[in-house]
Each structure stands twice: as C-alpha cells, then as structure tokens.
Tab-separated table of C-alpha atoms in Angstrom:
chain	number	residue	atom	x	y	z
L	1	UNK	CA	53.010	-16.009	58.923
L	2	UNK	CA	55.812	-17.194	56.179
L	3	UNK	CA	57.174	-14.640	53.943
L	4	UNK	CA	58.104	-15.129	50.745
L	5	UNK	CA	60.281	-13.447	47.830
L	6	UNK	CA	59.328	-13.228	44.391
L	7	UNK	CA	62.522	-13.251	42.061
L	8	UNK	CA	62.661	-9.996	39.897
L	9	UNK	CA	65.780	-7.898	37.609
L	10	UNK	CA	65.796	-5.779	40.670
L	11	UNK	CA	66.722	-8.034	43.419
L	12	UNK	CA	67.788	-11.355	42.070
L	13	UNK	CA	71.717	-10.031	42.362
L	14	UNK	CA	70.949	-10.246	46.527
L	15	UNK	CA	68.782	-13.580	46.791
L	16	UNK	CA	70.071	-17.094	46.975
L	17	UNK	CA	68.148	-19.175	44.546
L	18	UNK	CA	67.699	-22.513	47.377
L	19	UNK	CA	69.108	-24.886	44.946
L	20	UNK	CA	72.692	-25.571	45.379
L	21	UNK	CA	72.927	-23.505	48.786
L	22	UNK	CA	76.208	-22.640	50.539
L	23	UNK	CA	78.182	-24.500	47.873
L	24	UNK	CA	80.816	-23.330	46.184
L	25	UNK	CA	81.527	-25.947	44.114
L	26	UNK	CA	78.647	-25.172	41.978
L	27	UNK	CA	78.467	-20.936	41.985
L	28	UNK	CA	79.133	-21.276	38.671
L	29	UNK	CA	75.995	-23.220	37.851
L	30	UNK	CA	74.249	-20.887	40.215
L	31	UNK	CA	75.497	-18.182	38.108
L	32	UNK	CA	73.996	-19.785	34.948
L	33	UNK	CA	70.693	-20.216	36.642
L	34	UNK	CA	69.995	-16.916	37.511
L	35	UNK	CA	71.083	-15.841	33.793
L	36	UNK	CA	68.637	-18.211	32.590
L	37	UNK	CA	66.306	-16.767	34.978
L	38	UNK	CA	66.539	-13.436	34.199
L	39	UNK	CA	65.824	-14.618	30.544
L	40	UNK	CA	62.810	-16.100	31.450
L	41	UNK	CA	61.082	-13.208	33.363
L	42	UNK	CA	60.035	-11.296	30.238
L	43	UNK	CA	57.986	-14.709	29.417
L	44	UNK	CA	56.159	-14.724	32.767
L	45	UNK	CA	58.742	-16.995	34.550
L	46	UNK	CA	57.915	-16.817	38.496
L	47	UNK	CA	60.512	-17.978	41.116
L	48	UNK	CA	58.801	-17.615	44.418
L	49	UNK	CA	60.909	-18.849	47.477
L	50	UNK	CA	60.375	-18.914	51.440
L	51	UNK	CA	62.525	-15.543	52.848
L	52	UNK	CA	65.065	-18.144	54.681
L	53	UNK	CA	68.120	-19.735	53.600
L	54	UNK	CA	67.035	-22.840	52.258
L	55	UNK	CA	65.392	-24.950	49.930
L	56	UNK	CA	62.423	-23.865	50.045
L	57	UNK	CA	60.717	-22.367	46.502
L	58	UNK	CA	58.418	-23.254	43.543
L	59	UNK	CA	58.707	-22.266	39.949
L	60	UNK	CA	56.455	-22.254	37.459
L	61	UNK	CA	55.565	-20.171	33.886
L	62	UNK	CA	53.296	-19.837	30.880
L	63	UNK	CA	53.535	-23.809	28.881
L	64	UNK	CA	54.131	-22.081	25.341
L	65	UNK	CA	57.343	-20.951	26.607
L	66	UNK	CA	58.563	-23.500	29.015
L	67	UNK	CA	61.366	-25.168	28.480
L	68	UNK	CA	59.710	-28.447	27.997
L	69	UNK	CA	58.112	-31.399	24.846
L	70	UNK	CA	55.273	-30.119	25.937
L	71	UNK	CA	52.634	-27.976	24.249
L	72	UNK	CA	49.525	-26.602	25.188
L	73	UNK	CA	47.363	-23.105	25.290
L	74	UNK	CA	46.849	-20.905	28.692
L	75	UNK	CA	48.565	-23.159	31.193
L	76	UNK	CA	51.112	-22.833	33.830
L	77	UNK	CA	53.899	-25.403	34.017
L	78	UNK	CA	55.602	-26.229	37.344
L	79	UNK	CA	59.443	-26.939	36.544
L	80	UNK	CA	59.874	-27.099	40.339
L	81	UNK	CA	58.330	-27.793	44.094
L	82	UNK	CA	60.978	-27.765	46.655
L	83	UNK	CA	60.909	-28.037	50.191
L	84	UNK	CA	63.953	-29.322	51.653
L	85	UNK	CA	65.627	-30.381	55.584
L	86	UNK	CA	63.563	-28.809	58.268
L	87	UNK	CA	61.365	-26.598	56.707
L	88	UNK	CA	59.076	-29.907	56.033
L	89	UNK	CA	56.099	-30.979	57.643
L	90	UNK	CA	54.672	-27.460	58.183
L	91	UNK	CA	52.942	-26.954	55.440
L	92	UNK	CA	55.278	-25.048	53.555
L	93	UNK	CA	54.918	-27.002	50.264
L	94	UNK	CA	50.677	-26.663	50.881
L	95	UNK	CA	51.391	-22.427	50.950
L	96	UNK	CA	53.672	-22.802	47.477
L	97	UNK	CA	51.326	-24.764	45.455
L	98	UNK	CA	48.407	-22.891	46.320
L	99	UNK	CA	50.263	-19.793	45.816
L	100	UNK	CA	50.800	-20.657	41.661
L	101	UNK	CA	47.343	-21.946	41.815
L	102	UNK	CA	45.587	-18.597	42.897
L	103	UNK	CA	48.127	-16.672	40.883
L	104	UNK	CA	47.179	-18.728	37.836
L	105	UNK	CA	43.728	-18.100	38.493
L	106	UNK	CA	44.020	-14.189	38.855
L	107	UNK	CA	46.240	-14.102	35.436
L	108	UNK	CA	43.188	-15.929	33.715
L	109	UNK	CA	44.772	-19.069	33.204
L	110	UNK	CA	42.866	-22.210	31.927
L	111	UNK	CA	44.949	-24.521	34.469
L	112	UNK	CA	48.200	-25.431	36.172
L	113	UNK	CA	50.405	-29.081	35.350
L	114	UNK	CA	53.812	-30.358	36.221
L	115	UNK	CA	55.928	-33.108	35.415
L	116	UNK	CA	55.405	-36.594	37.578
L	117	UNK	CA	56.061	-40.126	37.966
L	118	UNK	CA	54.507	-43.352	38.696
L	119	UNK	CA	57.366	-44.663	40.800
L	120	UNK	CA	59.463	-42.163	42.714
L	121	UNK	CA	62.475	-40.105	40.683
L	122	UNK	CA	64.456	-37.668	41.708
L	123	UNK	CA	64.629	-33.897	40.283
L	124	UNK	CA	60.372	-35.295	39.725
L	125	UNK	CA	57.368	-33.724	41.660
L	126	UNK	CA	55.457	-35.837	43.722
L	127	UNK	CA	52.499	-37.587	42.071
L	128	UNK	CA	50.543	-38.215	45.304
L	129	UNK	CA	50.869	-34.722	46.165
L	130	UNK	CA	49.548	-33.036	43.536
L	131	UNK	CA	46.414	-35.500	43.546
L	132	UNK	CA	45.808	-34.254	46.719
L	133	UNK	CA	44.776	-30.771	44.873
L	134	UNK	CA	42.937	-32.461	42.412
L	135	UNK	CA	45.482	-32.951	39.806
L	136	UNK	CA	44.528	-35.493	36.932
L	137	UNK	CA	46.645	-37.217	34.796
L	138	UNK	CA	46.317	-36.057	31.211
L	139	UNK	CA	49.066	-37.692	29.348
L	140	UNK	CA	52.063	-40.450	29.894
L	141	UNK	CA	55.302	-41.408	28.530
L	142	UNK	CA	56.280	-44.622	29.763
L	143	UNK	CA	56.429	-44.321	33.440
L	144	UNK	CA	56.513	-40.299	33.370
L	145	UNK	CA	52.905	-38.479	33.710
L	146	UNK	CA	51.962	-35.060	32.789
L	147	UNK	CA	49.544	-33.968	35.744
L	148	UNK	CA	46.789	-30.996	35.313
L	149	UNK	CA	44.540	-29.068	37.410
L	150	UNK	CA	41.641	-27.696	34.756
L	151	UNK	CA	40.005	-24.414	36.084
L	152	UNK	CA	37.930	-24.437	33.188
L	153	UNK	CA	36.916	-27.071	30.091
L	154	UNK	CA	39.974	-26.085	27.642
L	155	UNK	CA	41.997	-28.475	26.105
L	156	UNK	CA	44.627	-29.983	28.590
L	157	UNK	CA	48.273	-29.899	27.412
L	158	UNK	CA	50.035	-32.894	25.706
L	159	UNK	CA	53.620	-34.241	25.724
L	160	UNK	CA	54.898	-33.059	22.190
L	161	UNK	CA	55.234	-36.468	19.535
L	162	UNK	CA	59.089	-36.183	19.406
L	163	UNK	CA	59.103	-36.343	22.994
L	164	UNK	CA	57.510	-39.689	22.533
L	165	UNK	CA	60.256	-41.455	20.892
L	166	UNK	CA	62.607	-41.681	23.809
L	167	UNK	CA	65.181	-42.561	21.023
L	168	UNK	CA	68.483	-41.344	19.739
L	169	UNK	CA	70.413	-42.343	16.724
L	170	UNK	CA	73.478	-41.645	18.566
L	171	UNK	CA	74.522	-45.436	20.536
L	172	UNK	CA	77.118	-43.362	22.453
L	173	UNK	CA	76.411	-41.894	25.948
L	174	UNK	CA	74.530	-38.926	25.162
L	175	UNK	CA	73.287	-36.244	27.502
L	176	UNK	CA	71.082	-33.726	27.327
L	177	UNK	CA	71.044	-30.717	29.464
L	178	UNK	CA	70.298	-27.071	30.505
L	179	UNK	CA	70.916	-24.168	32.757
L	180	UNK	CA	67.353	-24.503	34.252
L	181	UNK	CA	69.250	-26.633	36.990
L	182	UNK	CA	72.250	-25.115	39.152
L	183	UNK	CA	73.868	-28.657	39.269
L	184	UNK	CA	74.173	-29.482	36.162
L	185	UNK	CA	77.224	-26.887	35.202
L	186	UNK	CA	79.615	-28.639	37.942
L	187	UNK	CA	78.372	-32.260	36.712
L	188	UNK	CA	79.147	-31.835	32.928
L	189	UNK	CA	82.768	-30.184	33.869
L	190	UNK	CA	83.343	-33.521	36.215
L	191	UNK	CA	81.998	-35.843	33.553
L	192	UNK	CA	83.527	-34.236	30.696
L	193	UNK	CA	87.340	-34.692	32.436
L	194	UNK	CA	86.350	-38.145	33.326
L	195	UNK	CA	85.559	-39.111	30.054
L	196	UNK	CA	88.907	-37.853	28.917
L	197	UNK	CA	90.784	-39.068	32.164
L	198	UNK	CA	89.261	-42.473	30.776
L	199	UNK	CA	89.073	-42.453	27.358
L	200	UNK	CA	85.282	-42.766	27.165
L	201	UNK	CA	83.209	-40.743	24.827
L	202	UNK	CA	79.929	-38.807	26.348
L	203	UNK	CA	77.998	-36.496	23.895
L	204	UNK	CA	76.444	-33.404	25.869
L	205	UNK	CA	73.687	-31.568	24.038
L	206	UNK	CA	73.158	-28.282	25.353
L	207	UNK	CA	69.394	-27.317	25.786
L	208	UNK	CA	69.994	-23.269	25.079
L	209	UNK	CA	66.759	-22.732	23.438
L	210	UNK	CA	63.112	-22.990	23.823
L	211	UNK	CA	62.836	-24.492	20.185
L	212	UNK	CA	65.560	-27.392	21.740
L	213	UNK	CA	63.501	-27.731	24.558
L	214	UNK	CA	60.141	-28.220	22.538
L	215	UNK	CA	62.192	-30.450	19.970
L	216	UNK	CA	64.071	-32.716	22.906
L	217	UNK	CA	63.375	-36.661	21.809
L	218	UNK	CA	62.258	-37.215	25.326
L	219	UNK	CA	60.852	-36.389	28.667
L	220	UNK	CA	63.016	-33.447	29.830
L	221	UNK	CA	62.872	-31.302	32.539
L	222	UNK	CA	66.559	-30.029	33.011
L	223	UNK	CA	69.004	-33.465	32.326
L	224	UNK	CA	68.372	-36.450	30.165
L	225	UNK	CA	70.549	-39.299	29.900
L	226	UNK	CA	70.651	-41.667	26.640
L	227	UNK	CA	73.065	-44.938	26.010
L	228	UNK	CA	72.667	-46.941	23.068
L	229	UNK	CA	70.456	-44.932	21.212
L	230	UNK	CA	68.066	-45.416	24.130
L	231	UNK	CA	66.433	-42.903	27.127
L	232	UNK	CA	68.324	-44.330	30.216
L	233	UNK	CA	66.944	-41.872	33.105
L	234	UNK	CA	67.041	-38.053	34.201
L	235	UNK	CA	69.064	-38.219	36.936
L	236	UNK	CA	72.220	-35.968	37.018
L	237	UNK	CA	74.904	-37.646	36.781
L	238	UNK	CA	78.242	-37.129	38.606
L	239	UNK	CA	81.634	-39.403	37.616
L	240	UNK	CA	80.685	-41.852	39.841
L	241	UNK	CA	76.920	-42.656	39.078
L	242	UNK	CA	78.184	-42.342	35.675
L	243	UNK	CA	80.300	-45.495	36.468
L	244	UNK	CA	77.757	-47.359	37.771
L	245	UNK	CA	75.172	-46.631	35.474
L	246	UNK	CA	77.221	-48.103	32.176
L	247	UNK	CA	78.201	-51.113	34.270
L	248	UNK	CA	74.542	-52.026	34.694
C-alpha cells in the first residue's frame, strides 16, 4: 500500500515539495513555495504527496481563496495533479484524485474542479482524465475549460469576467506570475538579465495576493504571458523560449 504525506507547519521544514526535485538551481523558488504554502494552510490549502522522492503529489483548497479568476461557493480547486517518471502507470494519479474527492466529501463540500484544456498544455491537468471521474465542463475561456465534479445541485463555479478579457493595455511583453510554482523564481531572474543583457523590455507582475489573483485579466494558474496587449500562453518561460516565442 502507498503512503502518503500531508504537508503541515510541523513538518514541511523536512519534506521535499516534488516540484523542482534535486535542483539547485531553483531552491530559491522552492523556498518561496513552501512560504506561500505555509500561507495557505490557515485557508484549508492541502499538499498531499506520495512518501518517495519524486513527483508525485496533488494540491487542492477551498475556491474562495484560491489563487485563481475564479469564483464560486463550497468547492475545492485543484491547482495541481502530478505524477511524474516511473511512478506512472500504477495508479498513483487514480489514489490522488480520489483522495481530494473523499476528503471534499467528508469536509461537506458541494464539489471539486480544476483548471483544463481542450488541446494539451503544459503546467494544465488532463481533460480526459478528469472525465474519467465524471468531471463536466462548466465554463470556457477560449481553449481553457473549468472542469467540475457536483456532489450535490449547487451552483458550479465560474471563471471571474475580468478573467475573460485576455487583454492588457500594456503592448510590451508582460508577465504575470506567482510563488504557487517553484520554477518560476529562477525563470524571472534569467529573463529579467536577458532582457537587460539585450536591451528588451519585459514587465513582470507579481501575483502576491489573493485579490491579484481574483483580479488577473486572464486564465491564470501560476504564469501568464501577454505581448501586444494580448494573452500569448502560460507556459514558463526561460531566455530561450522567450526568444522563440517573440520571433513567432
């Protein structure tokens, strides 16, 4: 039988946090994460990982106080389902899932969602596997889809109108970003030097507060890239995807 850790004040010093394993070029976003974590526990925030050194983990917390445009009453929201290398194909991901959904259940919960995608993204659940559990679509942005599993006949949750616009005023390279994501501290160091080394202007928009988060002026999960006043992608960028984004 797997065993599994649940994040907590008391032990989140000792535990790796999967993402970002083993490498030390991002501790300090790893440092940032479990900060942010340890913010987020007083609001219900689970972290629930396989007891092995990998990736391996799902996290998930009460929808008024994610840190997404999206509002709603009662539900859980699924930032993350991770199972990474050789941990897949043995129902690892199958144990996660239906370890939120039973713990949503016993809190009283009206339902579980989480962010998907009609084609495949990265740092982006898996649509197909969530359908498997019943999951329904409840509300779109383009070619992003917020998925829900209902336990009972409330009223689903809804991407939030600003998150609708997918629209800056800014036509510089603009990108928004938080500490939910261990990567995303190295990338903004590499791309902030590059844009110097290069003489190229990026705008980074820190996401440091739920109100941000709720207010973001697109889909946003943890990184959210905008050029010419328009939503580009939320793939984290390094210096060199960077490159060959703008050249597109």
């Amino acid at each position: 039988m797997n065993e599994y850790v649940n994040l907590t004040l008391e032990n989140i010093e000792n535990e790796h946090i999967c993402c970002a394993i083993g490498d030390k070029k991002h501790q300090a976003g790893v440092n940032c994460k479990k900060e942010w974590i340890k913010s987020k526990l007083k609001d219900g925030h689970i972290f629930w990982k396989l007891n092995e050194r990998g990736k391996i983990f799902i996290e998930y917390e009460p929808i008024e106080t994610a840190w997404v445009p999206i509002s709603g009453k009662n539900y859980e929201y699924i930032y993350c389902l991770w199972v990474a290398g050789s941990f897949k194909g043995k129902g690892i991901a199958k144990e996660l899932l239906e370890y939120a959904i039973n713990d949503s259940k016993q809190k009283g919960m009206s339902g579980i969602c989480t962010l998907t995608s009609k084609k495949k993204k990265t740092f982006i659940g898996e649509k197909k596997f969530f359908e498997h559990y019943s999951f329904k679509v409840v509300d779109t942005i383009g070619d992003y889809e917020l998925l829900a599993l209902k336990f009972d006949n409330s009223e689903t949750p809804r991407f939030n109108d600003n998150a609708r616009l997918m629209k800056i005023d800014n036509q510089e390279f603009t990108i928004y970003y938080s500490n939910e994501c261990p990567y995303v501290e190295y990338e903004v160091k590499e791309l902030t030097q590059y844009s110097k080394n290069n003489n190229i202007k990026i705008n980074f928009i820190k996401i440091d507060t739920l109100e941000k988060a709720k207010d973001a002026p697109c889909v946003f999960n943890n990184w959210a890239n905008f050029y010419k006043g328009k939503f580009v992608s939320n793939t984290i960028l390094n210096a060199n995807s960077f490159e060959k984004l703008i050249k597109e």
